CSV table of C-alpha atoms in Angstrom, one decimal:
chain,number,residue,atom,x,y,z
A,1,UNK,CA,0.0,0.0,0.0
A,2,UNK,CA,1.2,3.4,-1.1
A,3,UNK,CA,0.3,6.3,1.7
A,4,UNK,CA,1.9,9.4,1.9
A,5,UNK,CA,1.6,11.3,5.1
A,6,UNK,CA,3.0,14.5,7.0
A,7,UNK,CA,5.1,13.6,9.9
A,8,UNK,CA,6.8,15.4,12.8
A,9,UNK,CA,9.4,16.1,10.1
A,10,UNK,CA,8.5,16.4,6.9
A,11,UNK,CA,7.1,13.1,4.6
A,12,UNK,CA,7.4,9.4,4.7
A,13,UNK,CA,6.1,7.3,2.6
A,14,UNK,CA,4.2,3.9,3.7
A,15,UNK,CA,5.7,1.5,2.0
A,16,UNK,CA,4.4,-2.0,3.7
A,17,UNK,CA,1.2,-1.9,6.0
A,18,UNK,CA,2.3,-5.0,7.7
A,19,UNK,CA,5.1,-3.2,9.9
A,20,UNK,CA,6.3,-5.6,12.6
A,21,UNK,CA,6.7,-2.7,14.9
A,22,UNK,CA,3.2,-1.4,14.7
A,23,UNK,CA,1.6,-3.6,17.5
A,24,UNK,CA,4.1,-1.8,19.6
A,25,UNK,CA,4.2,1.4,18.4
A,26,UNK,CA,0.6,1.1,19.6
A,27,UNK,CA,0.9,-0.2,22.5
A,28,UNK,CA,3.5,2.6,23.5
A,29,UNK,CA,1.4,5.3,22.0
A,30,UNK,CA,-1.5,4.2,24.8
A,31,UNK,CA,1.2,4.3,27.4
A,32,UNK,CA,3.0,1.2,27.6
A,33,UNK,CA,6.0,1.4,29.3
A,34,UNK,CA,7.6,-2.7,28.5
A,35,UNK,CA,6.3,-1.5,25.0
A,36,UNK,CA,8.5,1.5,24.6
A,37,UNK,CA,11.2,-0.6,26.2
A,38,UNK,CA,10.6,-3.1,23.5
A,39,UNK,CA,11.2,-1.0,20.9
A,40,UNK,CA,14.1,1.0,22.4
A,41,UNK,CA,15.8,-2.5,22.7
A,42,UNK,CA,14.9,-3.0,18.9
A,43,UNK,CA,16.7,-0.3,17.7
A,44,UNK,CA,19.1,1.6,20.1
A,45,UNK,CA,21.7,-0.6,18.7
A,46,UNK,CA,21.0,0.7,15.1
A,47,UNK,CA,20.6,4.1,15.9
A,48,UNK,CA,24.0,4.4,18.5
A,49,UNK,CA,25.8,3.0,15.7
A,50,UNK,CA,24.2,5.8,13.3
A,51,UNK,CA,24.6,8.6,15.4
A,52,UNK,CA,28.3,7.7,16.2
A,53,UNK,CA,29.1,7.3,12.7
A,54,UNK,CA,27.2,10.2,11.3
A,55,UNK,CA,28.8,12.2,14.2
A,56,UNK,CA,32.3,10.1,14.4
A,57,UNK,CA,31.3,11.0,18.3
A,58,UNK,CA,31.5,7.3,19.9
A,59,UNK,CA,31.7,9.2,23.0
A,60,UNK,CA,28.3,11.0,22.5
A,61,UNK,CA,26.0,8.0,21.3
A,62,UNK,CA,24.7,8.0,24.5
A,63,UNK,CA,23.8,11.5,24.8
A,64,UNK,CA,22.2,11.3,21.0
A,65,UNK,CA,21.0,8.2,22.0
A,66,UNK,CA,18.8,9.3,25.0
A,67,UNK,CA,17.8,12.9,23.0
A,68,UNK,CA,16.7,10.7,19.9
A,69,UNK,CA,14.3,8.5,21.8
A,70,UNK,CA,13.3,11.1,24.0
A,71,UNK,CA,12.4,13.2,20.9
A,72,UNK,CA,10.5,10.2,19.7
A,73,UNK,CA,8.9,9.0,22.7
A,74,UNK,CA,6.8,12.4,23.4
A,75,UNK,CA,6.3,12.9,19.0
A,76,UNK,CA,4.3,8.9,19.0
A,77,UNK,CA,1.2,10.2,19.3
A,78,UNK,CA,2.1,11.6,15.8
A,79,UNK,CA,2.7,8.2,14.5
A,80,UNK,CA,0.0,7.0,12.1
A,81,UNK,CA,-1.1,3.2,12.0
A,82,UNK,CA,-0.3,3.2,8.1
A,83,UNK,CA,2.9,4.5,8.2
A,84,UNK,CA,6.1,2.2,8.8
A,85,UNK,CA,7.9,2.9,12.1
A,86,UNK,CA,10.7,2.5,11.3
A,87,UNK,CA,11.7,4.9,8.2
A,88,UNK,CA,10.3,7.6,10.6
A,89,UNK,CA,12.6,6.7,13.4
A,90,UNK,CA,15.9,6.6,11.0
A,91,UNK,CA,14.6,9.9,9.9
A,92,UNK,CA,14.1,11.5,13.3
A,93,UNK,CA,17.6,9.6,14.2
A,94,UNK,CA,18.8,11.4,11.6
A,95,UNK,CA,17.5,14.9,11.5
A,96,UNK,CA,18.6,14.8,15.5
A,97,UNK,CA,22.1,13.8,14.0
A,98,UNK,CA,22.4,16.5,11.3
A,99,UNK,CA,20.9,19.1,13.8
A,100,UNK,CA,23.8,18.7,16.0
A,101,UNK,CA,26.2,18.4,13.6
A,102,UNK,CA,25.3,22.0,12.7
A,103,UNK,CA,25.4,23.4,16.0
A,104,UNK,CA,29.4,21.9,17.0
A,105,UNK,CA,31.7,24.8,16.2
A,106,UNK,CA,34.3,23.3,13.7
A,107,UNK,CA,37.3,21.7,15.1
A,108,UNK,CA,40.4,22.5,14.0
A,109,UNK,CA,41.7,19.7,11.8
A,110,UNK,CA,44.9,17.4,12.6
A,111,UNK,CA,46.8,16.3,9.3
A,112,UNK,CA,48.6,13.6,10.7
A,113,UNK,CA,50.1,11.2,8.3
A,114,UNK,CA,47.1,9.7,5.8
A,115,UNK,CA,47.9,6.5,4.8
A,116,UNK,CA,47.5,5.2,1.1
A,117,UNK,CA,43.9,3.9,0.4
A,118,UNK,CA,43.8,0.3,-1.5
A,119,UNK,CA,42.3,-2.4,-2.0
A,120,UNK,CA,45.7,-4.3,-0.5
A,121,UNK,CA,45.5,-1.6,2.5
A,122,UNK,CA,41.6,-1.9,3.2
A,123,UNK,CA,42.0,-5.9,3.3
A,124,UNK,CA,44.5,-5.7,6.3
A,125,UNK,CA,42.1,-3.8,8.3
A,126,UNK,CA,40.0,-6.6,9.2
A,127,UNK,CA,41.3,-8.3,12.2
A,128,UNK,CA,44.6,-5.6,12.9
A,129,UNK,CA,43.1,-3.2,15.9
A,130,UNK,CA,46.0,-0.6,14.7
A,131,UNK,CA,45.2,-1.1,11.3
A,132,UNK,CA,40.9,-0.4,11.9
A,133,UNK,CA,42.0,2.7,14.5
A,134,UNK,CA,43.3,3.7,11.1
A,135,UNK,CA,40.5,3.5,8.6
A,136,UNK,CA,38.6,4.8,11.7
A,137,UNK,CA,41.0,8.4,11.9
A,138,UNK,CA,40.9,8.1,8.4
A,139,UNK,CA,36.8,8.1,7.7
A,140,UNK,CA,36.9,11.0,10.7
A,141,UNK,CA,39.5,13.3,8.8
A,142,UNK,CA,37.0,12.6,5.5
A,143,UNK,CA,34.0,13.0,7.4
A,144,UNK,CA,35.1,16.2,8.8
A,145,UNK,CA,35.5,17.9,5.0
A,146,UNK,CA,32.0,16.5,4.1
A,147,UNK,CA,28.3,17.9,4.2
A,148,UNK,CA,26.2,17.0,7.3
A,149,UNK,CA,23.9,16.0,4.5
A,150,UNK,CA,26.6,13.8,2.5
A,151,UNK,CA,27.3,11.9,6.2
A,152,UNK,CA,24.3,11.1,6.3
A,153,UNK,CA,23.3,9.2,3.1
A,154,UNK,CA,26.9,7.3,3.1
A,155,UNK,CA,26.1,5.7,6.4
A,156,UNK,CA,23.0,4.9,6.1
A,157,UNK,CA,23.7,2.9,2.2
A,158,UNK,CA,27.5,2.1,3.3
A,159,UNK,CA,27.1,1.2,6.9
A,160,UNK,CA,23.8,0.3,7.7
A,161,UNK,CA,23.1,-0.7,4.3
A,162,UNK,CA,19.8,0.4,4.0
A,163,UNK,CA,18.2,0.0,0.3
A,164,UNK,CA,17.1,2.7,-1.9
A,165,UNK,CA,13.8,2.1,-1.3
A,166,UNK,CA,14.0,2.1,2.8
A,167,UNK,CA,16.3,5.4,1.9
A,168,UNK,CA,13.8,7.1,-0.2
A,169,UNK,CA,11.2,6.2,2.8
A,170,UNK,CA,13.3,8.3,5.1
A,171,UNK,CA,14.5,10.9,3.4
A,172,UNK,CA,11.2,11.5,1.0
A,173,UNK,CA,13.6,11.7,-2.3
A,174,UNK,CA,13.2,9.5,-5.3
A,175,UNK,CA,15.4,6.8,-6.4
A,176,UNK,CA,17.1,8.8,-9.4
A,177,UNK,CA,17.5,11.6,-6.8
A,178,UNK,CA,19.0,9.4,-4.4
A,179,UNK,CA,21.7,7.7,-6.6
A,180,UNK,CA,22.4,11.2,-8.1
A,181,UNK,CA,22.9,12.6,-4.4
A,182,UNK,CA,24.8,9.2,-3.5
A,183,UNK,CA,27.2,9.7,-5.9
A,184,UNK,CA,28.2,12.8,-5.3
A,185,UNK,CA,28.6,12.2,-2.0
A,186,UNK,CA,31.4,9.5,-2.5
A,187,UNK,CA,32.9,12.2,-5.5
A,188,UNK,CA,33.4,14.6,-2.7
A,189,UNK,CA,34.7,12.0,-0.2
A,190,UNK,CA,37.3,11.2,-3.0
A,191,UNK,CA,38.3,14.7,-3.5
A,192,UNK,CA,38.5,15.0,0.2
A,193,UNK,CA,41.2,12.4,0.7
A,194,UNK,CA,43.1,13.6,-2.1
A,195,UNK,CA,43.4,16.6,-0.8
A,196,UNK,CA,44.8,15.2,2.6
A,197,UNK,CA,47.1,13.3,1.2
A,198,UNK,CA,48.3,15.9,-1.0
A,199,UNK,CA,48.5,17.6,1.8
A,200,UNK,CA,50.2,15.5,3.8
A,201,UNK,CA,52.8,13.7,1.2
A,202,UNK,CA,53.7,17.6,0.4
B,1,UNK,CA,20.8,-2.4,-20.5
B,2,UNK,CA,20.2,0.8,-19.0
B,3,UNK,CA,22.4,3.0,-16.8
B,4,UNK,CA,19.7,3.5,-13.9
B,5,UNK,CA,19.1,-0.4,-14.4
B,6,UNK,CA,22.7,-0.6,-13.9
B,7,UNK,CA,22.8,1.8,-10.8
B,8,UNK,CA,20.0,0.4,-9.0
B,9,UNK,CA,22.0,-3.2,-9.3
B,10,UNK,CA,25.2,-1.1,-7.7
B,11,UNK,CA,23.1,-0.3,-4.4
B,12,UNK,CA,21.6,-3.9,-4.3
B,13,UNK,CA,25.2,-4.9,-3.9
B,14,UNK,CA,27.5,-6.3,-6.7
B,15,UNK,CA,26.1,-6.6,-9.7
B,16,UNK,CA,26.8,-10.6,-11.1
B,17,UNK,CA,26.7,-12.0,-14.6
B,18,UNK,CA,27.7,-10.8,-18.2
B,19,UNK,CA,24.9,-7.7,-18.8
B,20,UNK,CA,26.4,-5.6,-16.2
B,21,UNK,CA,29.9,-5.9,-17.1
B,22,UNK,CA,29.0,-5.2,-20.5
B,23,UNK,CA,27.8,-1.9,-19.6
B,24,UNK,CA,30.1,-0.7,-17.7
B,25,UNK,CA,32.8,-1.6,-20.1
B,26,UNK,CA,30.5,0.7,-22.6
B,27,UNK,CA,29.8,3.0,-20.2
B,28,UNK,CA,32.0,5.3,-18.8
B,29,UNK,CA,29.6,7.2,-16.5
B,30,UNK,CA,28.5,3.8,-14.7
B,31,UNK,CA,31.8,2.3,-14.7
B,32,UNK,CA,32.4,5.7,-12.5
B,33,UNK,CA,29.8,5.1,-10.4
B,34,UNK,CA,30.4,1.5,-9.9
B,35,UNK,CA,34.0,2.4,-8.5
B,36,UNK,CA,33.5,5.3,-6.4
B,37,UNK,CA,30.5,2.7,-4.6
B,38,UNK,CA,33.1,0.1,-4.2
B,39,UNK,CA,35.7,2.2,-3.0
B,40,UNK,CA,33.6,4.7,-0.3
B,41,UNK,CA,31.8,1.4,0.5
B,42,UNK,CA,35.1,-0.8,1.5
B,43,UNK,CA,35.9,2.1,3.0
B,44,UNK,CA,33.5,3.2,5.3
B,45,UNK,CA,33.1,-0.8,6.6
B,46,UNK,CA,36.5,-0.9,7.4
B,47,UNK,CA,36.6,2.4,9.3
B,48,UNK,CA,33.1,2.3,11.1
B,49,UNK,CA,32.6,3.2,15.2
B,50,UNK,CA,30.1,1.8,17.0
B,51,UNK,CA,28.8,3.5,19.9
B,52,UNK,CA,26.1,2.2,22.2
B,53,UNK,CA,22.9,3.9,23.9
B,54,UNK,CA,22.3,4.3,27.7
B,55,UNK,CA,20.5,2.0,29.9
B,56,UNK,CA,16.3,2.1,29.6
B,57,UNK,CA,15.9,3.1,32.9
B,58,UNK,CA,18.7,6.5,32.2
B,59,UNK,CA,16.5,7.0,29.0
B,60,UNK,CA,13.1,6.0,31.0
B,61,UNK,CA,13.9,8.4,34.2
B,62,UNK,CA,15.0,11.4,31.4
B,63,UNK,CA,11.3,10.9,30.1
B,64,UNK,CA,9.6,11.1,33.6
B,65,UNK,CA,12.0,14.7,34.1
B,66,UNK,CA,10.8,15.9,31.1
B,67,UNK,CA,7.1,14.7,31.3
B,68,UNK,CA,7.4,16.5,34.6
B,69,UNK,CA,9.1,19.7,33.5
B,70,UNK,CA,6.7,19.2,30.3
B,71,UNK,CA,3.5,19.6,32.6
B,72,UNK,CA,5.3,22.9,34.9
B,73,UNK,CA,5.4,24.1,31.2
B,74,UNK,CA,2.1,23.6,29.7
B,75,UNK,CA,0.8,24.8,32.9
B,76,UNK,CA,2.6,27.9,32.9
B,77,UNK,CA,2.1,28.2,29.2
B,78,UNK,CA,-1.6,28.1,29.9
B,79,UNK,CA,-1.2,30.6,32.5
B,80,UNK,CA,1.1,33.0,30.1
B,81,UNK,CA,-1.6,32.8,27.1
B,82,UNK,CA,-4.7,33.6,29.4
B,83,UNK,CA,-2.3,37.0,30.8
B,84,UNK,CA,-3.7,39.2,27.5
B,85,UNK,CA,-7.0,37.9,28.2
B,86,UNK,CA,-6.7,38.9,31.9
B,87,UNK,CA,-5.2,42.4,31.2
B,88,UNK,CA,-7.8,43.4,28.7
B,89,UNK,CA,-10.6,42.5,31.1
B,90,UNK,CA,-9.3,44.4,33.9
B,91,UNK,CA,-8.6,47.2,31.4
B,92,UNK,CA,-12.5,46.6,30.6
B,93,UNK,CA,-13.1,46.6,34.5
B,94,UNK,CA,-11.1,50.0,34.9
B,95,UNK,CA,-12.4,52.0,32.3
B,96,UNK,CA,-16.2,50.5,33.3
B,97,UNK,CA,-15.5,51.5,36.8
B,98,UNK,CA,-13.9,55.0,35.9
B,99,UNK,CA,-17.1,55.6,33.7
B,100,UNK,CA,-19.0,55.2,36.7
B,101,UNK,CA,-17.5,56.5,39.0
B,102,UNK,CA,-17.5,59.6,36.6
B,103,UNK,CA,-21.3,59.2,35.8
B,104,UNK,CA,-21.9,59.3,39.4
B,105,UNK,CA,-20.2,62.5,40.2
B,106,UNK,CA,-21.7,63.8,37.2
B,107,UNK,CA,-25.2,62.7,38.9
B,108,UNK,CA,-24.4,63.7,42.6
B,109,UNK,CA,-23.0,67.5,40.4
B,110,UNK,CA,-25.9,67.9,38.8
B,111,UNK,CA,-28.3,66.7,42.1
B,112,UNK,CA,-26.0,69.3,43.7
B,113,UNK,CA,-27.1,71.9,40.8
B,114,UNK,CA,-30.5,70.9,40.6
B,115,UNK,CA,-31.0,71.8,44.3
B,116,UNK,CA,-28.6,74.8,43.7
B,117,UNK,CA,-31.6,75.6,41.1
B,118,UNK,CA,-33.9,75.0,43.0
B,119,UNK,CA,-33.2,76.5,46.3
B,120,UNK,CA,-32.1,80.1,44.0
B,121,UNK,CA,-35.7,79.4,42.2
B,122,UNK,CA,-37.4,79.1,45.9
B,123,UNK,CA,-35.3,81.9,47.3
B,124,UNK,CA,-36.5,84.2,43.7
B,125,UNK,CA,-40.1,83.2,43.6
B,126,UNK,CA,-41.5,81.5,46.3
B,127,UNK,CA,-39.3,82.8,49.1
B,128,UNK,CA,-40.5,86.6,49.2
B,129,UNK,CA,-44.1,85.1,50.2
B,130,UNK,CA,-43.5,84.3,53.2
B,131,UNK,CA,-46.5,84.0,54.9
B,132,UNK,CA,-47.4,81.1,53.6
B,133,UNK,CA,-46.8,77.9,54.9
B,134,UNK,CA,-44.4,76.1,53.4
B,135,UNK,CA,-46.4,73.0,52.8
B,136,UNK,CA,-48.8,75.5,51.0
B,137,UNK,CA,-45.7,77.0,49.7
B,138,UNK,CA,-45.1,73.8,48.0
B,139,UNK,CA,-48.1,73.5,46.8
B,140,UNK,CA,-48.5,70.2,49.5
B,141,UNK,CA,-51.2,71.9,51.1
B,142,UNK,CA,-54.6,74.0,49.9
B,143,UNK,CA,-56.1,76.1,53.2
């Protein structure tokens, strides 16, 4: 069934009426507290790991964490029946994400050494701890050039690996929009490291 | 095969069989679409963080505070919308009262006058005959 609706933050569209969250969503909308806990254990893994990566602030998931579900807790009653849950949460995950990406002052940037990308490189990463502290300084220094916007969209189809269509749920866009905005994205990430390691080979 | 074909098999995951290579062999475009998803993909897997949400009853206890501070709110937020409301009727109550109290020294003024009137009309007309009695003088009373 295809339903568009206004939400709390814009539109999602209802992909699926049979959403395996709703009976809960329900029950938390009428007050349910082992509800809300049910769905909180559903997805604060999911979202933590969004909001760290989107934020490359591990330390703050918790904070972002307890603001996101807050946010959602008191906006449920704005939840319709037809609507999947769970597009909406990644979008209000999300939005919550972006919105405090905006309000951090920048940080001055470190350009410590950044090592050369390859396929060779990126297959020693797997079980090396100093090898993934790596990639993980080297995704931050990238992230840090990048739209909140561009963050966004790269870990939700790179990490989380969401498909277009869940995407274009969440963020309302359609999928030639999507691929277009995708792609740029990861052009700009490019330029990005070739700029620090210009910089830093110089 | 078509180039959004060919992009929408890129974000399925890796496109397999002969059609797809084909195309981005021909296609320049796709082939540099195709590498720019491999790369920022491989990438970002290998240099993901994790981070992990507080407990339910740190998140539970935030959302009794803020229920809490949520009804101080609406409550003084009701309170703060009906202050216009309160200020215009006691500006209605002022000005009501000031027009009375204005009407009534206008009425106790003109009683004032009206006797004033009176007593200089009793004094001029009625007063000089004095020998009559005043109830007759008032026309109360016919001898």
């Amino acid at each position: 069934m295809l339903a568009e609706t206004a939400l709390w933050y814009g539109t999602v569209t209802a992909v699926d009426s049979q959403d395996p969250d709703q009976h809960l969503v329900v029950r938390a909308q009428a007050g349910d507290r082992e509800a809300f806990a049910a769905i909180y254990s559903r997805y604060q893994g999911p979202i933590a790991r969004l909001a760290a990566n989107i934020t490359r602030r591990p330390n703050e998931a918790p904070d972002l964490v307890q603001e996101i579900f807050t946010k959602i807790y008191f906006s449920l009653d704005r939840v319709r029946s037809d609507v999947p849950f769970r597009p909406w949460l990644y979008r209000v995950a999300g939005n919550h994400c972006l919105d405090y990406l905006r309000k951090q002052k920048r940080q001055p940037r470190t350009d410590s050494l950044i090592p050369e990308y390859d396929d060779g490189w990126l297959a020693s990463t797997g079980p090396d701890p100093a090898r993934k502290s790596e990639a993980r300084d080297l995704v931050d220094k990238l992230f840090h050039g990048l739209r909140p916007r561009d963050r966004w969209l790269l870990v939700m189809k790179e990490i989380e690996g969401l498909s277009l269509d869940e995407m274009a749920a969440i963020t309302g866009m359609a999928h030639s929009a999507l691929k277009v905005a995708l792609f740029r994205a990861r052009k700009r990430m490019q330029k990005q490291y070739q700029m620090l390691r210009q910089r830093t080979t110089i | 095969m078509k180039c959004s074909e060919f992009r929408e098999q890129i974000e399925a995951g890796a496109p397999t069989g002969g059609e797809p290579r084909r195309h981005a062999a021909t296609c320049r475009s796709c082939a540099e679409y195709a590498a720019a998803a491999g790369w920022s993909g491989a990438l970002l897997q290998a240099g993901q963080t994790n981070g992990a949400g507080p407990s339910f009853q740190r998140l539970w206890a935030e959302i009794q505070r803020r229920n809490e501070n949520n009804w101080a709110g609406a409550l003084s937020f009701s309170f703060m919308r009906l202050v216009p409301y309160l200020a215009a009727f006691s500006l209605i109550l002022l000005v009501i009262g000031t027009m009375g109290y204005r009407a009534g020294r206008h009425r106790n003024l003109n009683t004032v006058l009206w006797l004033a009137g009176s007593s200089r009309q009793f004094a001029g007309t009625i007063a000089p005959d004095m020998s009559k009695q005043p109830a007759a003088t008032l026309g109360l009373y016919q001898p």
